[in-house]
PDB file of C-alpha atoms in Angstrom:
ATOM      1  CA  MET A   1       9.660   7.609  -6.805  1.00 59.00           C
ATOM      2  CA  ASP A   2      12.045   9.328  -4.633  1.00 61.00           C
ATOM      3  CA  ASP A   3      11.930  12.041  -1.968  1.00 64.00           C
ATOM      4  CA  LYS A   4      11.542  14.793  -4.569  1.00 67.00           C
ATOM      5  CA  ASP A   5       8.510  13.197  -5.924  1.00 65.00           C
ATOM      6  CA  MET A   6       6.827  13.318  -2.486  1.00 67.00           C
ATOM      7  CA  GLY A   7       6.797  17.052  -2.161  1.00 72.00           C
ATOM      8  CA  PRO A   8       5.337  18.164   1.177  1.00 86.00           C
ATOM      9  CA  ASP A   9       4.201  14.644   2.015  1.00 87.00           C
ATOM     10  CA  LEU A  10       7.588  13.664   3.278  1.00 86.00           C
ATOM     11  CA  GLU A  11       8.704  14.902   6.728  1.00 90.00           C
ATOM     12  CA  LYS A  12      12.273  13.413   6.651  1.00 92.00           C
ATOM     13  CA  VAL A  13      14.351  10.475   5.255  1.00 93.00           C
ATOM     14  CA  LEU A  14      15.161   8.176   8.284  1.00 95.00           C
ATOM     15  CA  ILE A  15      17.249   5.554   6.478  1.00 96.00           C
ATOM     16  CA  SER A  16      18.738   6.125   3.051  1.00 95.00           C
ATOM     17  CA  ALA A  17      18.547   3.553   0.261  1.00 95.00           C
ATOM     18  CA  ASP A  18      22.366   2.987   0.577  1.00 96.00           C
ATOM     19  CA  GLU A  19      21.975   2.364   4.177  1.00 97.00           C
ATOM     20  CA  VAL A  20      19.031  -0.097   3.632  1.00 98.00           C
ATOM     21  CA  GLN A  21      21.019  -2.083   1.075  1.00 97.00           C
ATOM     22  CA  ALA A  22      24.171  -2.215   3.202  1.00 98.00           C
ATOM     23  CA  ARG A  23      22.432  -3.499   6.148  1.00 98.00           C
ATOM     24  CA  LEU A  24      20.513  -6.272   4.214  1.00 98.00           C
ATOM     25  CA  ALA A  25      23.793  -7.426   2.752  1.00 98.00           C
ATOM     26  CA  GLY A  26      25.095  -7.756   6.430  1.00 98.00           C
ATOM     27  CA  LEU A  27      21.890  -9.475   7.547  1.00 98.00           C
ATOM     28  CA  ALA A  28      22.579 -11.897   4.564  1.00 98.00           C
ATOM     29  CA  ARG A  29      25.984 -12.758   5.653  1.00 98.00           C
ATOM     30  CA  ALA A  30      24.634 -13.626   9.203  1.00 98.00           C
ATOM     31  CA  ILE A  31      21.870 -15.692   7.772  1.00 98.00           C
ATOM     32  CA  GLU A  32      24.241 -17.628   5.480  1.00 97.00           C
ATOM     33  CA  THR A  33      26.622 -18.444   8.453  1.00 97.00           C
ATOM     34  CA  ASP A  34      23.521 -19.694  10.601  1.00 97.00           C
ATOM     35  CA  TYR A  35      21.911 -21.697   7.978  1.00 97.00           C
ATOM     36  CA  ASP A  36      24.887 -23.132   6.093  1.00 94.00           C
ATOM     37  CA  GLY A  37      23.872 -26.670   4.997  1.00 93.00           C
ATOM     38  CA  LYS A  38      20.316 -26.441   5.975  1.00 95.00           C
ATOM     39  CA  ASP A  39      17.101 -26.549   4.123  1.00 88.00           C
ATOM     40  CA  VAL A  40      15.741 -22.998   4.628  1.00 96.00           C
ATOM     41  CA  LEU A  41      12.281 -21.834   3.798  1.00 98.00           C
ATOM     42  CA  LEU A  42      11.778 -17.959   3.878  1.00 98.00           C
ATOM     43  CA  VAL A  43       8.244 -16.986   4.592  1.00 98.00           C
ATOM     44  CA  GLY A  44       7.606 -13.359   3.449  1.00 96.00           C
ATOM     45  CA  VAL A  45       4.638 -11.377   5.127  1.00 92.00           C
ATOM     46  CA  LEU A  46       2.906  -9.621   2.470  1.00 91.00           C
ATOM     47  CA  ASN A  47       2.568  -6.860   1.347  1.00 87.00           C
ATOM     48  CA  GLY A  48       5.226  -4.959   3.190  1.00 87.00           C
ATOM     49  CA  ALA A  49       7.965  -7.570   3.076  1.00 95.00           C
ATOM     50  CA  LEU A  50       7.906  -8.089  -0.658  1.00 95.00           C
ATOM     51  CA  VAL A  51      10.668  -5.504  -1.280  1.00 96.00           C
ATOM     52  CA  VAL A  52      12.688  -6.611   1.818  1.00 97.00           C
ATOM     53  CA  MET A  53      12.533 -10.297   0.651  1.00 97.00           C
ATOM     54  CA  ALA A  54      13.318  -9.580  -2.914  1.00 96.00           C
ATOM     55  CA  ASP A  55      16.347  -7.726  -2.132  1.00 97.00           C
ATOM     56  CA  LEU A  56      17.419 -10.200   0.844  1.00 97.00           C
ATOM     57  CA  ILE A  57      17.192 -13.374  -1.375  1.00 97.00           C
ATOM     58  CA  ARG A  58      19.358 -11.707  -3.917  1.00 96.00           C
ATOM     59  CA  GLU A  59      21.967 -10.988  -1.333  1.00 97.00           C
ATOM     60  CA  LEU A  60      21.947 -14.506  -0.040  1.00 97.00           C
ATOM     61  CA  HIS A  61      24.628 -16.834  -1.274  1.00 95.00           C
ATOM     62  CA  ILE A  62      22.928 -20.098   0.042  1.00 95.00           C
ATOM     63  CA  ASP A  63      20.076 -21.831  -1.711  1.00 91.00           C
ATOM     64  CA  THR A  64      16.629 -21.099  -0.146  1.00 95.00           C
ATOM     65  CA  GLU A  65      13.034 -21.568  -1.026  1.00 96.00           C
ATOM     66  CA  MET A  66      10.365 -18.939  -0.355  1.00 96.00           C
ATOM     67  CA  ASP A  67       6.647 -18.818   0.276  1.00 98.00           C
ATOM     68  CA  TRP A  68       4.308 -16.064   1.151  1.00 97.00           C
ATOM     69  CA  MET A  69       1.632 -15.247   3.731  1.00 96.00           C
ATOM     70  CA  ALA A  70      -0.754 -12.347   3.929  1.00 93.00           C
ATOM     71  CA  ILE A  71      -2.099 -11.316   7.200  1.00 90.00           C
ATOM     72  CA  SER A  72      -3.863  -8.303   8.276  1.00 80.00           C
ATOM     73  CA  SER A  73      -4.424  -6.248  11.240  1.00 72.00           C
ATOM     74  CA  TYR A  74      -4.183  -2.864  10.007  1.00 55.00           C
ATOM     75  CA  GLY A  75      -6.805  -1.938   7.348  1.00 52.00           C
ATOM     76  CA  ALA A  76      -5.977   1.616   6.006  1.00 50.00           C
ATOM     77  CA  GLY A  77      -5.072   3.167   9.301  1.00 51.00           C
ATOM     78  CA  THR A  78      -1.765   3.835  11.102  1.00 50.00           C
ATOM     79  CA  LYS A  79      -2.443   1.508  14.154  1.00 55.00           C
ATOM     80  CA  SER A  80      -2.985  -2.164  14.374  1.00 54.00           C
ATOM     81  CA  SER A  81      -6.846  -3.137  14.902  1.00 55.00           C
ATOM     82  CA  GLY A  82      -5.621  -6.002  17.109  1.00 62.00           C
ATOM     83  CA  VAL A  83      -7.665  -8.605  15.050  1.00 78.00           C
ATOM     84  CA  VAL A  84      -5.429 -10.833  12.824  1.00 85.00           C
ATOM     85  CA  ARG A  85      -6.847 -12.472   9.722  1.00 86.00           C
ATOM     86  CA  ILE A  86      -4.920 -14.939   7.349  1.00 92.00           C
ATOM     87  CA  MET A  87      -5.528 -13.556   3.926  1.00 93.00           C
ATOM     88  CA  LYS A  88      -3.225 -15.936   2.105  1.00 96.00           C
ATOM     89  CA  ASP A  89      -1.761 -19.085   3.741  1.00 96.00           C
ATOM     90  CA  LEU A  90       1.406 -20.855   2.933  1.00 97.00           C
ATOM     91  CA  GLY A  91       1.510 -23.168   0.115  1.00 96.00           C
ATOM     92  CA  ALA A  92       4.461 -25.194   1.509  1.00 94.00           C
ATOM     93  CA  ASP A  93       4.267 -27.841   4.499  1.00 96.00           C
ATOM     94  CA  ILE A  94       6.823 -26.391   7.016  1.00 98.00           C
ATOM     95  CA  GLN A  95       6.970 -29.444   9.252  1.00 97.00           C
ATOM     96  CA  ASN A  96      10.612 -30.245  10.089  1.00 97.00           C
ATOM     97  CA  ARG A  97      11.817 -27.144   7.920  1.00 97.00           C
ATOM     98  CA  HIS A  98      13.975 -24.330   9.069  1.00 98.00           C
ATOM     99  CA  VAL A  99      11.647 -21.405   8.603  1.00 98.00           C
ATOM    100  CA  LEU A 100      12.863 -17.828   8.453  1.00 98.00           C
ATOM    101  CA  VAL A 101       9.899 -15.254   8.631  1.00 98.00           C
ATOM    102  CA  VAL A 102      10.854 -12.055   6.701  1.00 98.00           C
ATOM    103  CA  GLU A 103       9.128  -9.049   7.981  1.00 96.00           C
ATOM    104  CA  ASP A 104       9.464  -5.343   6.934  1.00 96.00           C
ATOM    105  CA  ILE A 105       8.661  -3.850  10.384  1.00 95.00           C
ATOM    106  CA  ILE A 106       7.696  -4.898  13.840  1.00 95.00           C
ATOM    107  CA  ASP A 107       5.716  -2.403  15.701  1.00 92.00           C
ATOM    108  CA  SER A 108       3.621  -3.644  18.699  1.00 90.00           C
ATOM    109  CA  GLY A 109       4.694  -7.287  17.948  1.00 92.00           C
ATOM    110  CA  LEU A 110       1.083  -8.390  18.472  1.00 91.00           C
ATOM    111  CA  THR A 111       0.650  -9.628  14.886  1.00 89.00           C
ATOM    112  CA  LEU A 112       4.005 -11.256  14.592  1.00 93.00           C
ATOM    113  CA  SER A 113       3.597 -13.015  17.927  1.00 94.00           C
ATOM    114  CA  TRP A 114       0.144 -14.280  16.591  1.00 94.00           C
ATOM    115  CA  LEU A 115       1.916 -15.500  13.400  1.00 95.00           C
ATOM    116  CA  LEU A 116       4.848 -17.259  15.097  1.00 97.00           C
ATOM    117  CA  SER A 117       2.405 -19.128  17.360  1.00 96.00           C
ATOM    118  CA  ASN A 118       0.511 -20.323  14.328  1.00 96.00           C
ATOM    119  CA  LEU A 119       3.584 -21.325  12.479  1.00 98.00           C
ATOM    120  CA  ARG A 120       5.123 -23.046  15.574  1.00 98.00           C
ATOM    121  CA  SER A 121       1.917 -25.179  15.732  1.00 98.00           C
ATOM    122  CA  ARG A 122       2.906 -26.552  12.108  1.00 98.00           C
ATOM    123  CA  GLY A 123       6.119 -28.300  13.517  1.00 98.00           C
ATOM    124  CA  PRO A 124       8.986 -26.577  11.953  1.00 98.00           C
ATOM    125  CA  ALA A 125      12.596 -27.784  12.829  1.00 98.00           C
ATOM    126  CA  SER A 126      13.327 -24.157  13.629  1.00 98.00           C
ATOM    127  CA  LEU A 127      11.587 -20.682  13.487  1.00 98.00           C
ATOM    128  CA  GLU A 128      13.354 -17.392  13.463  1.00 98.00           C
ATOM    129  CA  VAL A 129      12.614 -13.860  12.291  1.00 98.00           C
ATOM    130  CA  VAL A 130      14.450 -11.319  10.150  1.00 98.00           C
ATOM    131  CA  THR A 131      13.157  -7.624  10.094  1.00 98.00           C
ATOM    132  CA  LEU A 132      14.448  -4.667   8.334  1.00 98.00           C
ATOM    133  CA  LEU A 133      12.825  -2.465  11.008  1.00 98.00           C
ATOM    134  CA  ARG A 134      11.889  -2.746  14.647  1.00 97.00           C
ATOM    135  CA  LYS A 135      10.342  -0.096  17.037  1.00 96.00           C
ATOM    136  CA  PRO A 136      11.319  -1.173  20.541  1.00 94.00           C
ATOM    137  CA  ASP A 137       9.377   1.699  22.086  1.00 94.00           C
ATOM    138  CA  ALA A 138       6.052   0.398  20.543  1.00 92.00           C
ATOM    139  CA  ALA A 139       6.508  -3.127  21.700  1.00 91.00           C
ATOM    140  CA  LYS A 140       3.610  -4.655  23.637  1.00 93.00           C
ATOM    141  CA  VAL A 141       4.878  -8.244  23.629  1.00 94.00           C
ATOM    142  CA  ALA A 142       8.456  -9.628  23.843  1.00 92.00           C
ATOM    143  CA  ILE A 143       9.514 -11.373  20.641  1.00 94.00           C
ATOM    144  CA  ASP A 144      12.934 -12.901  20.111  1.00 93.00           C
ATOM    145  CA  VAL A 145      14.039 -11.517  16.821  1.00 97.00           C
ATOM    146  CA  LYS A 146      17.341 -13.037  15.684  1.00 97.00           C
ATOM    147  CA  TYR A 147      18.028 -10.628  12.797  1.00 98.00           C
ATOM    148  CA  VAL A 148      17.159  -6.939  12.965  1.00 98.00           C
ATOM    149  CA  GLY A 149      18.120  -4.393  10.351  1.00 98.00           C
ATOM    150  CA  PHE A 150      17.446  -1.169  12.312  1.00 98.00           C
ATOM    151  CA  ASP A 151      15.851  -0.107  15.496  1.00 97.00           C
ATOM    152  CA  ILE A 152      13.894   3.056  14.792  1.00 97.00           C
ATOM    153  CA  PRO A 153      11.767   5.541  16.917  1.00 95.00           C
ATOM    154  CA  ASN A 154       8.098   5.121  17.358  1.00 93.00           C
ATOM    155  CA  GLU A 155       7.065   7.086  14.235  1.00 90.00           C
ATOM    156  CA  PHE A 156       4.910   6.175  11.388  1.00 87.00           C
ATOM    157  CA  VAL A 157       7.187   5.416   8.490  1.00 93.00           C
ATOM    158  CA  VAL A 158       6.815   4.593   4.737  1.00 93.00           C
ATOM    159  CA  GLY A 159       8.933   3.395   1.903  1.00 94.00           C
ATOM    160  CA  TYR A 160      10.719   0.274   0.838  1.00 95.00           C
ATOM    161  CA  GLY A 161       7.499  -1.742   0.844  1.00 93.00           C
ATOM    162  CA  LEU A 162       5.832   0.060   3.984  1.00 94.00           C
ATOM    163  CA  ASP A 163       2.759   1.997   3.082  1.00 90.00           C
ATOM    164  CA  TYR A 164       0.097   4.465   4.266  1.00 89.00           C
ATOM    165  CA  ALA A 165      -3.243   3.455   2.725  1.00 88.00           C
ATOM    166  CA  GLN A 166      -1.414   1.497   0.044  1.00 87.00           C
ATOM    167  CA  ARG A 167       0.782   4.358  -1.013  1.00 88.00           C
ATOM    168  CA  PHE A 168       4.513   5.049  -0.855  1.00 90.00           C
ATOM    169  CA  ARG A 169       5.684   1.414  -0.953  1.00 91.00           C
ATOM    170  CA  GLY A 170       7.885   2.162  -3.970  1.00 91.00           C
ATOM    171  CA  LEU A 171      10.200   4.711  -2.000  1.00 93.00           C
ATOM    172  CA  PRO A 172      13.726   3.231  -2.111  1.00 94.00           C
ATOM    173  CA  PHE A 173      14.337   4.638   1.456  1.00 95.00           C
ATOM    174  CA  ILE A 174      12.622   4.577   4.789  1.00 96.00           C
ATOM    175  CA  GLY A 175      10.994   8.015   5.572  1.00 95.00           C
ATOM    176  CA  THR A 176       8.476   9.654   7.808  1.00 93.00           C
ATOM    177  CA  LEU A 177       5.223  11.213   6.632  1.00 88.00           C
ATOM    178  CA  ALA A 178       4.246  14.819   7.222  1.00 87.00           C
ATOM    179  CA  PRO A 179       1.469  14.723   9.761  1.00 86.00           C
ATOM    180  CA  HIS A 180      -1.078  16.455   7.315  1.00 87.00           C
ATOM    181  CA  VAL A 181      -1.047  13.201   5.231  1.00 86.00           C
ATOM    182  CA  TYR A 182      -2.497  10.971   8.008  1.00 81.00           C
ATOM    183  CA  SER A 183      -4.183  13.195  10.303  1.00 78.00           C
ATOM    184  CA  SER A 184      -6.791  14.561   7.927  1.00 62.00           C
TER     185      SER A 184
END
């Protein structure tokens, strides 16, 4: 699927596929430097981070393991409900491990803040975050994010794993939806 397949549903392409890939390569180089010689566990947050995690792990030139969590605070809407539920927990024990949480986007930060608190309680050696996108203007809590791909405006975005009502995840770029899609 690309921007031509979306017809009038796409308002604009915010970040091109080439820009996304180049930034992930840059993030991978920083992660390699910081984690050289360390036992790293990448923890992807499903479903959105699936695409980010897949491309990031292929860019990395260090050996890593990966695991997944699924947490929910959105449902089918465009705003977080504020209630976080673990839909799928980690299979790996993270005690004394270097854990790098892989996110697709950080909006309010409320869900991620909850997740980091939950993971800290499990005793990792270190806990950091890499995110493809961050919306500084939407932040409701301060979160130290070590690796940020792009800071973006507070707009509802789709593509590259991000969805609206489970649609548009397969776009190779980050785009904004036309208001008629989510306001009806």
